[in-house]
Amino acid sequence: MQPDLTHLTERLLPIFPDFGAEGRELVRPLFRRLAHGRPVEPAELAAASGWSTAAVNETLSRWWGIRYDEEGRINGFWGLDLEPTRHQLRAGERALFAWCAWDTLFLADLMGETLEVTSPCPASGETIHLRVGPDGIEGSPPAARLALTLPDPARARHGVREAFCCGVDFVTEGAAEPWCQDRDDRHLLTLDQGYDLGQMVWEALLAPENEETAMSDCCASPEPESKPVRKRPCPSCGETARSVAGRTVLHHLQQPWAQPDLAHRNLWFCESPACPTVYFDAEGQAFTQADLRTTVGQKASGADAPICYCFGVARGEATPEVRGFVEAMTRDGLCACEARNPAGRCCLRDFPGS
């Protein structure tokens, strides 16, 4: 039986605080500064977000799911921690930790980095290794499932790690079914489903309450009527394509005014280098490089092919020093990959060696 991700999202949302229309502005900067691998001073978060320190402290005081050290600095925030846990993360040379297995599947997107994950299976004792990027699980996923036990929201508010995180693990494929036997509150998900669940929960937590809070009516882009399937075979080459927002595609078309309904449509991006199709929709319309004003680096060869659209980095310029600069800018929330990258995702995934 396939898990109902919409139902699980509705069950999980109450364990999180209401970050508030303004407080949402602090969430990603806090994740990305904590990802530096050192405690975060509230004053540092205030400076990075353009807030006063008093306003940051007052906002954080209303949230649970934050762990402070003795000096009042933030050491852990909603799944990301500096203190060792069973769920280990490596971002470049930095050692970080997660509160539970599910956290490891959504933190890469919130941090804007690719993570190497190591987590033990409580049933078999085996160690599970996987690589998770902002756009999902990379490479061949391990033969494992995500076992998730739904918490009591009231208990979670007084200690989310004890009430929820202790019941969320990766379980090897052979041990998964017995591990969940006779447990109606325990759900088994594939790793891709676990990633998608994280996306759905955090999109709901961080979405503006209404479009007017984010932009004026004249500039608002309505979302597609139905949520797109994240992965779909490209009709031209058969390779797996990933969903991309219509607003992203509009930024790259030669004549976006000729496609006024594009922001309302479900679209996918094919990055297969040999395939002429760049974007396609569910009705069969396709766009190739000739339809775009942006060179799609994922399909181009040579040193001049762009790989970072936010800071104008070509493949031949991708030295470790340049990558370090882009990583720092990404952690500080100074990138605009969703609009500038034709794939609508973090540019770091396209750097050599990623």
PDB file of N, CA, C and O in Angstrom, residues 38-97:
ATOM      1  N   ARG A  38      29.613  25.807  13.268  1.00  0.00           N
ATOM      2  CA  ARG A  38      29.899  26.476  14.539  1.00  0.00           C
ATOM      3  C   ARG A  38      28.608  27.080  15.084  1.00  0.00           C
ATOM      4  O   ARG A  38      27.669  27.340  14.326  1.00  0.00           O
ATOM      5  N   PRO A  39      28.546  27.303  16.418  1.00  0.00           N
ATOM      6  CA  PRO A  39      27.325  27.866  17.007  1.00  0.00           C
ATOM      7  C   PRO A  39      26.986  29.230  16.411  1.00  0.00           C
ATOM      8  O   PRO A  39      27.872  29.991  16.018  1.00  0.00           O
ATOM      9  N   VAL A  40      25.700  29.529  16.358  1.00  0.00           N
ATOM     10  CA  VAL A  40      25.222  30.772  15.748  1.00  0.00           C
ATOM     11  C   VAL A  40      24.778  31.740  16.839  1.00  0.00           C
ATOM     12  O   VAL A  40      23.885  31.431  17.635  1.00  0.00           O
ATOM     13  N   GLU A  41      25.399  32.906  16.867  1.00  0.00           N
ATOM     14  CA  GLU A  41      24.981  33.972  17.773  1.00  0.00           C
ATOM     15  C   GLU A  41      23.700  34.610  17.227  1.00  0.00           C
ATOM     16  O   GLU A  41      23.601  34.867  16.021  1.00  0.00           O
ATOM     17  N   PRO A  42      22.700  34.887  18.077  1.00  0.00           N
ATOM     18  CA  PRO A  42      21.519  35.599  17.592  1.00  0.00           C
ATOM     19  C   PRO A  42      21.869  36.913  16.899  1.00  0.00           C
ATOM     20  O   PRO A  42      21.226  37.289  15.911  1.00  0.00           O
ATOM     21  N   ALA A  43      22.903  37.600  17.372  1.00  0.00           N
ATOM     22  CA  ALA A  43      23.311  38.855  16.734  1.00  0.00           C
ATOM     23  C   ALA A  43      23.830  38.607  15.320  1.00  0.00           C
ATOM     24  O   ALA A  43      23.626  39.426  14.414  1.00  0.00           O
ATOM     25  N   GLU A  44      24.497  37.476  15.118  1.00  0.00           N
ATOM     26  CA  GLU A  44      24.995  37.111  13.787  1.00  0.00           C
ATOM     27  C   GLU A  44      23.829  36.844  12.842  1.00  0.00           C
ATOM     28  O   GLU A  44      23.829  37.281  11.685  1.00  0.00           O
ATOM     29  N   LEU A  45      22.814  36.130  13.343  1.00  0.00           N
ATOM     30  CA  LEU A  45      21.626  35.860  12.533  1.00  0.00           C
ATOM     31  C   LEU A  45      20.892  37.159  12.216  1.00  0.00           C
ATOM     32  O   LEU A  45      20.391  37.346  11.097  1.00  0.00           O
ATOM     33  N   ALA A  46      20.853  38.065  13.180  1.00  0.00           N
ATOM     34  CA  ALA A  46      20.201  39.354  12.963  1.00  0.00           C
ATOM     35  C   ALA A  46      20.903  40.136  11.860  1.00  0.00           C
ATOM     36  O   ALA A  46      20.260  40.692  10.963  1.00  0.00           O
ATOM     37  N   ALA A  47      22.233  40.169  11.901  1.00  0.00           N
ATOM     38  CA  ALA A  47      22.992  40.908  10.894  1.00  0.00           C
ATOM     39  C   ALA A  47      22.796  40.312   9.507  1.00  0.00           C
ATOM     40  O   ALA A  47      22.680  41.031   8.511  1.00  0.00           O
ATOM     41  N   ALA A  48      22.733  38.974   9.436  1.00  0.00           N
ATOM     42  CA  ALA A  48      22.571  38.307   8.142  1.00  0.00           C
ATOM     43  C   ALA A  48      21.179  38.509   7.569  1.00  0.00           C
ATOM     44  O   ALA A  48      20.988  38.429   6.353  1.00  0.00           O
ATOM     45  N   SER A  49      20.199  38.776   8.439  1.00  0.00           N
ATOM     46  CA  SER A  49      18.806  38.869   8.000  1.00  0.00           C
ATOM     47  C   SER A  49      18.283  40.293   7.950  1.00  0.00           C
ATOM     48  O   SER A  49      17.141  40.516   7.532  1.00  0.00           O
ATOM     49  N   GLY A  50      19.096  41.256   8.403  1.00  0.00           N
ATOM     50  CA  GLY A  50      18.643  42.639   8.414  1.00  0.00           C
ATOM     51  C   GLY A  50      17.662  42.938   9.528  1.00  0.00           C
ATOM     52  O   GLY A  50      16.859  43.872   9.423  1.00  0.00           O
ATOM     53  N   TRP A  51      17.707  42.154  10.607  1.00  0.00           N
ATOM     54  CA  TRP A  51      16.838  42.353  11.763  1.00  0.00           C
ATOM     55  C   TRP A  51      17.653  42.944  12.907  1.00  0.00           C
ATOM     56  O   TRP A  51      18.888  42.900  12.899  1.00  0.00           O
ATOM     57  N   SER A  52      16.961  43.424  13.923  1.00  0.00           N
ATOM     58  CA  SER A  52      17.635  43.785  15.167  1.00  0.00           C
ATOM     59  C   SER A  52      17.818  42.515  15.989  1.00  0.00           C
ATOM     60  O   SER A  52      17.049  41.552  15.856  1.00  0.00           O
ATOM     61  N   THR A  53      18.832  42.505  16.852  1.00  0.00           N
ATOM     62  CA  THR A  53      19.058  41.334  17.705  1.00  0.00           C
ATOM     63  C   THR A  53      17.869  41.101  18.629  1.00  0.00           C
ATOM     64  O   THR A  53      17.475  39.953  18.879  1.00  0.00           O
ATOM     65  N   ALA A  54      17.266  42.174  19.116  1.00  0.00           N
ATOM     66  CA  ALA A  54      16.108  42.037  20.004  1.00  0.00           C
ATOM     67  C   ALA A  54      14.948  41.359  19.283  1.00  0.00           C
ATOM     68  O   ALA A  54      14.262  40.500  19.853  1.00  0.00           O
ATOM     69  N   ALA A  55      14.726  41.729  18.019  1.00  0.00           N
ATOM     70  CA  ALA A  55      13.629  41.123  17.255  1.00  0.00           C
ATOM     71  C   ALA A  55      13.895  39.650  16.989  1.00  0.00           C
ATOM     72  O   ALA A  55      12.979  38.816  17.048  1.00  0.00           O
ATOM     73  N   VAL A  56      15.152  39.298  16.709  1.00  0.00           N
ATOM     74  CA  VAL A  56      15.503  37.891  16.499  1.00  0.00           C
ATOM     75  C   VAL A  56      15.266  37.096  17.776  1.00  0.00           C
ATOM     76  O   VAL A  56      14.650  36.021  17.762  1.00  0.00           O
ATOM     77  N   ASN A  57      15.752  37.598  18.907  1.00  0.00           N
ATOM     78  CA  ASN A  57      15.579  36.883  20.173  1.00  0.00           C
ATOM     79  C   ASN A  57      14.105  36.716  20.526  1.00  0.00           C
ATOM     80  O   ASN A  57      13.686  35.656  21.010  1.00  0.00           O
ATOM     81  N   GLU A  58      13.316  37.752  20.282  1.00  0.00           N
ATOM     82  CA  GLU A  58      11.891  37.677  20.606  1.00  0.00           C
ATOM     83  C   GLU A  58      11.193  36.641  19.727  1.00  0.00           C
ATOM     84  O   GLU A  58      10.356  35.869  20.197  1.00  0.00           O
ATOM     85  N   THR A  59      11.567  36.589  18.444  1.00  0.00           N
ATOM     86  CA  THR A  59      10.964  35.619  17.524  1.00  0.00           C
ATOM     87  C   THR A  59      11.373  34.198  17.885  1.00  0.00           C
ATOM     88  O   THR A  59      10.535  33.291  17.963  1.00  0.00           O
ATOM     89  N   LEU A  60      12.659  33.976  18.138  1.00  0.00           N
ATOM     90  CA  LEU A  60      13.136  32.634  18.472  1.00  0.00           C
ATOM     91  C   LEU A  60      12.535  32.128  19.777  1.00  0.00           C
ATOM     92  O   LEU A  60      12.353  30.917  19.953  1.00  0.00           O
ATOM     93  N   SER A  61      12.215  33.035  20.686  1.00  0.00           N
ATOM     94  CA  SER A  61      11.658  32.623  21.981  1.00  0.00           C
ATOM     95  C   SER A  61      10.283  31.973  21.834  1.00  0.00           C
ATOM     96  O   SER A  61       9.836  31.254  22.730  1.00  0.00           O
ATOM     97  N   ARG A  62       9.609  32.210  20.704  1.00  0.00           N
ATOM     98  CA  ARG A  62       8.280  31.630  20.480  1.00  0.00           C
ATOM     99  C   ARG A  62       8.352  30.260  19.808  1.00  0.00           C
ATOM    100  O   ARG A  62       7.333  29.605  19.645  1.00  0.00           O
ATOM    101  N   TRP A  63       9.539  29.848  19.384  1.00  0.00           N
ATOM    102  CA  TRP A  63       9.686  28.579  18.672  1.00  0.00           C
ATOM    103  C   TRP A  63      10.249  27.505  19.596  1.00  0.00           C
ATOM    104  O   TRP A  63      11.085  27.774  20.458  1.00  0.00           O
ATOM    105  N   TRP A  64       9.793  26.274  19.400  1.00  0.00           N
ATOM    106  CA  TRP A  64      10.478  25.137  20.013  1.00  0.00           C
ATOM    107  C   TRP A  64      11.309  24.467  18.913  1.00  0.00           C
ATOM    108  O   TRP A  64      11.270  24.857  17.754  1.00  0.00           O
ATOM    109  N   GLY A  65      12.097  23.459  19.292  1.00  0.00           N
ATOM    110  CA  GLY A  65      12.955  22.806  18.308  1.00  0.00           C
ATOM    111  C   GLY A  65      14.275  23.531  18.099  1.00  0.00           C
ATOM    112  O   GLY A  65      14.910  23.391  17.054  1.00  0.00           O
ATOM    113  N   ILE A  66      14.706  24.314  19.105  1.00  0.00           N
ATOM    114  CA  ILE A  66      15.998  25.001  19.054  1.00  0.00           C
ATOM    115  C   ILE A  66      16.812  24.546  20.263  1.00  0.00           C
ATOM    116  O   ILE A  66      16.284  24.446  21.370  1.00  0.00           O
ATOM    117  N   ARG A  67      18.095  24.276  20.046  1.00  0.00           N
ATOM    118  CA  ARG A  67      18.971  23.879  21.149  1.00  0.00           C
ATOM    119  C   ARG A  67      20.078  24.918  21.298  1.00  0.00           C
ATOM    120  O   ARG A  67      20.745  25.265  20.318  1.00  0.00           O
ATOM    121  N   TYR A  68      20.248  25.427  22.518  1.00  0.00           N
ATOM    122  CA  TYR A  68      21.242  26.463  22.801  1.00  0.00           C
ATOM    123  C   TYR A  68      22.391  25.884  23.621  1.00  0.00           C
ATOM    124  O   TYR A  68      22.216  24.914  24.376  1.00  0.00           O
ATOM    125  N   ASP A  69      23.568  26.514  23.505  1.00  0.00           N
ATOM    126  CA  ASP A  69      24.669  26.133  24.386  1.00  0.00           C
ATOM    127  C   ASP A  69      24.654  27.031  25.621  1.00  0.00           C
ATOM    128  O   ASP A  69      23.759  27.874  25.794  1.00  0.00           O
ATOM    129  N   GLU A  70      25.635  26.869  26.489  1.00  0.00           N
ATOM    130  CA  GLU A  70      25.656  27.611  27.756  1.00  0.00           C
ATOM    131  C   GLU A  70      25.823  29.110  27.553  1.00  0.00           C
ATOM    132  O   GLU A  70      25.499  29.903  28.442  1.00  0.00           O
ATOM    133  N   GLU A  71      26.325  29.508  26.392  1.00  0.00           N
ATOM    134  CA  GLU A  71      26.537  30.930  26.121  1.00  0.00           C
ATOM    135  C   GLU A  71      25.371  31.554  25.361  1.00  0.00           C
ATOM    136  O   GLU A  71      25.457  32.703  24.926  1.00  0.00           O
ATOM    137  N   GLY A  72      24.282  30.796  25.201  1.00  0.00           N
ATOM    138  CA  GLY A  72      23.115  31.334  24.519  1.00  0.00           C
ATOM    139  C   GLY A  72      23.209  31.311  23.011  1.00  0.00           C
ATOM    140  O   GLY A  72      22.399  31.939  22.322  1.00  0.00           O
ATOM    141  N   ARG A  73      24.181  30.568  22.478  1.00  0.00           N
ATOM    142  CA  ARG A  73      24.314  30.435  21.028  1.00  0.00           C
ATOM    143  C   ARG A  73      23.521  29.220  20.553  1.00  0.00           C
ATOM    144  O   ARG A  73      23.336  28.257  21.296  1.00  0.00           O
ATOM    145  N   ILE A  74      23.087  29.254  19.313  1.00  0.00           N
ATOM    146  CA  ILE A  74      22.272  28.165  18.766  1.00  0.00           C
ATOM    147  C   ILE A  74      23.185  27.040  18.302  1.00  0.00           C
ATOM    148  O   ILE A  74      24.064  27.235  17.465  1.00  0.00           O
ATOM    149  N   ASN A  75      22.951  25.844  18.859  1.00  0.00           N
ATOM    150  CA  ASN A  75      23.741  24.659  18.525  1.00  0.00           C
ATOM    151  C   ASN A  75      22.958  23.658  17.684  1.00  0.00           C
ATOM    152  O   ASN A  75      23.540  22.768  17.069  1.00  0.00           O
ATOM    153  N   GLY A  76      21.635  23.787  17.702  1.00  0.00           N
ATOM    154  CA  GLY A  76      20.797  22.858  16.954  1.00  0.00           C
ATOM    155  C   GLY A  76      19.486  23.513  16.596  1.00  0.00           C
ATOM    156  O   GLY A  76      18.948  24.329  17.366  1.00  0.00           O
ATOM    157  N   PHE A  77      18.968  23.178  15.408  1.00  0.00           N
ATOM    158  CA  PHE A  77      17.713  23.776  14.949  1.00  0.00           C
ATOM    159  C   PHE A  77      17.000  22.812  14.018  1.00  0.00           C
ATOM    160  O   PHE A  77      17.499  22.457  12.961  1.00  0.00           O
ATOM    161  N   TRP A  78      15.873  22.338  14.425  1.00  0.00           N
ATOM    162  CA  TRP A  78      14.970  21.515  13.631  1.00  0.00           C
ATOM    163  C   TRP A  78      15.669  20.480  12.747  1.00  0.00           C
ATOM    164  O   TRP A  78      15.500  20.447  11.536  1.00  0.00           O
ATOM    165  N   GLY A  79      16.449  19.646  13.416  1.00  0.00           N
ATOM    166  CA  GLY A  79      17.042  18.504  12.733  1.00  0.00           C
ATOM    167  C   GLY A  79      18.515  18.624  12.464  1.00  0.00           C
ATOM    168  O   GLY A  79      19.192  17.618  12.268  1.00  0.00           O
ATOM    169  N   LEU A  80      19.056  19.835  12.433  1.00  0.00           N
ATOM    170  CA  LEU A  80      20.481  20.043  12.181  1.00  0.00           C
ATOM    171  C   LEU A  80      21.170  20.377  13.492  1.00  0.00           C
ATOM    172  O   LEU A  80      20.714  21.259  14.228  1.00  0.00           O
ATOM    173  N   ASP A  81      22.268  19.676  13.801  1.00  0.00           N
ATOM    174  CA  ASP A  81      22.915  19.865  15.100  1.00  0.00           C
ATOM    175  C   ASP A  81      24.426  19.789  14.968  1.00  0.00           C
ATOM    176  O   ASP A  81      24.955  19.171  14.030  1.00  0.00           O
ATOM    177  N   LEU A  82      25.103  20.427  15.922  1.00  0.00           N
ATOM    178  CA  LEU A  82      26.564  20.381  15.969  1.00  0.00           C
ATOM    179  C   LEU A  82      27.074  19.297  16.906  1.00  0.00           C
ATOM    180  O   LEU A  82      28.247  18.926  16.836  1.00  0.00           O
ATOM    181  N   GLU A  83      26.205  18.806  17.794  1.00  0.00           N
ATOM    182  CA  GLU A  83      26.600  17.759  18.735  1.00  0.00           C
ATOM    183  C   GLU A  83      26.343  16.385  18.114  1.00  0.00           C
ATOM    184  O   GLU A  83      25.353  16.186  17.410  1.00  0.00           O
ATOM    185  N   PRO A  84      27.224  15.411  18.377  1.00  0.00           N
ATOM    186  CA  PRO A  84      27.102  14.091  17.744  1.00  0.00           C
ATOM    187  C   PRO A  84      25.775  13.395  18.038  1.00  0.00           C
ATOM    188  O   PRO A  84      25.261  13.437  19.158  1.00  0.00           O
ATOM    189  N   THR A  85      25.225  12.778  16.998  1.00  0.00           N
ATOM    190  CA  THR A  85      24.059  11.898  17.096  1.00  0.00           C
ATOM    191  C   THR A  85      24.365  10.651  16.269  1.00  0.00           C
ATOM    192  O   THR A  85      25.432  10.539  15.663  1.00  0.00           O
ATOM    193  N   ARG A  86      23.402   9.736  16.203  1.00  0.00           N
ATOM    194  CA  ARG A  86      23.604   8.522  15.401  1.00  0.00           C
ATOM    195  C   ARG A  86      23.598   8.818  13.902  1.00  0.00           C
ATOM    196  O   ARG A  86      24.074   8.015  13.107  1.00  0.00           O
ATOM    197  N   HIS A  87      23.047   9.952  13.516  1.00  0.00           N
ATOM    198  CA  HIS A  87      22.854  10.265  12.099  1.00  0.00           C
ATOM    199  C   HIS A  87      23.876  11.327  11.692  1.00  0.00           C
ATOM    200  O   HIS A  87      23.723  12.509  12.007  1.00  0.00           O
ATOM    201  N   GLN A  88      24.928  10.881  11.010  1.00  0.00           N
ATOM    202  CA  GLN A  88      26.059  11.751  10.711  1.00  0.00           C
ATOM    203  C   GLN A  88      25.945  12.339   9.305  1.00  0.00           C
ATOM    204  O   GLN A  88      25.536  11.658   8.365  1.00  0.00           O
ATOM    205  N   LEU A  89      26.336  13.602   9.197  1.00  0.00           N
ATOM    206  CA  LEU A  89      26.330  14.316   7.924  1.00  0.00           C
ATOM    207  C   LEU A  89      27.733  14.849   7.653  1.00  0.00           C
ATOM    208  O   LEU A  89      28.437  15.249   8.582  1.00  0.00           O
ATOM    209  N   ARG A  90      28.106  14.862   6.390  1.00  0.00           N
ATOM    210  CA  ARG A  90      29.353  15.527   6.010  1.00  0.00           C
ATOM    211  C   ARG A  90      29.054  16.444   4.835  1.00  0.00           C
ATOM    212  O   ARG A  90      28.558  16.011   3.799  1.00  0.00           O
ATOM    213  N   ALA A  91      29.348  17.730   5.043  1.00  0.00           N
ATOM    214  CA  ALA A  91      29.183  18.738   3.997  1.00  0.00           C
ATOM    215  C   ALA A  91      30.568  19.285   3.688  1.00  0.00           C
ATOM    216  O   ALA A  91      31.101  20.094   4.452  1.00  0.00           O
ATOM    217  N   GLY A  92      31.170  18.815   2.611  1.00  0.00           N
ATOM    218  CA  GLY A  92      32.559  19.167   2.349  1.00  0.00           C
ATOM    219  C   GLY A  92      33.438  18.586   3.440  1.00  0.00           C
ATOM    220  O   GLY A  92      33.417  17.383   3.703  1.00  0.00           O
ATOM    221  N   GLU A  93      34.181  19.443   4.128  1.00  0.00           N
ATOM    222  CA  GLU A  93      35.044  18.994   5.222  1.00  0.00           C
ATOM    223  C   GLU A  93      34.378  19.132   6.582  1.00  0.00           C
ATOM    224  O   GLU A  93      34.976  18.810   7.607  1.00  0.00           O
ATOM    225  N   ARG A  94      33.138  19.607   6.615  1.00  0.00           N
ATOM    226  CA  ARG A  94      32.462  19.870   7.882  1.00  0.00           C
ATOM    227  C   ARG A  94      31.654  18.664   8.344  1.00  0.00           C
ATOM    228  O   ARG A  94      30.899  18.086   7.572  1.00  0.00           O
ATOM    229  N   ALA A  95      31.820  18.308   9.612  1.00  0.00           N
ATOM    230  CA  ALA A  95      31.046  17.224  10.219  1.00  0.00           C
ATOM    231  C   ALA A  95      29.843  17.832  10.934  1.00  0.00           C
ATOM    232  O   ALA A  95      29.989  18.694  11.808  1.00  0.00           O
ATOM    233  N   LEU A  96      28.652  17.387  10.549  1.00  0.00           N
ATOM    234  CA  LEU A  96      27.408  17.852  11.146  1.00  0.00           C
ATOM    235  C   LEU A  96      26.578  16.630  11.524  1.00  0.00           C
ATOM    236  O   LEU A  96      26.938  15.496  11.203  1.00  0.00           O
ATOM    237  N   PHE A  97      25.442  16.874  12.183  1.00  0.00           N
ATOM    238  CA  PHE A  97      24.632  15.754  12.659  1.00  0.00           C
ATOM    239  C   PHE A  97      23.150  16.083  12.514  1.00  0.00           C
ATOM    240  O   PHE A  97      22.758  17.252  12.469  1.00  0.00           O
TER     241      PHE A  97
END
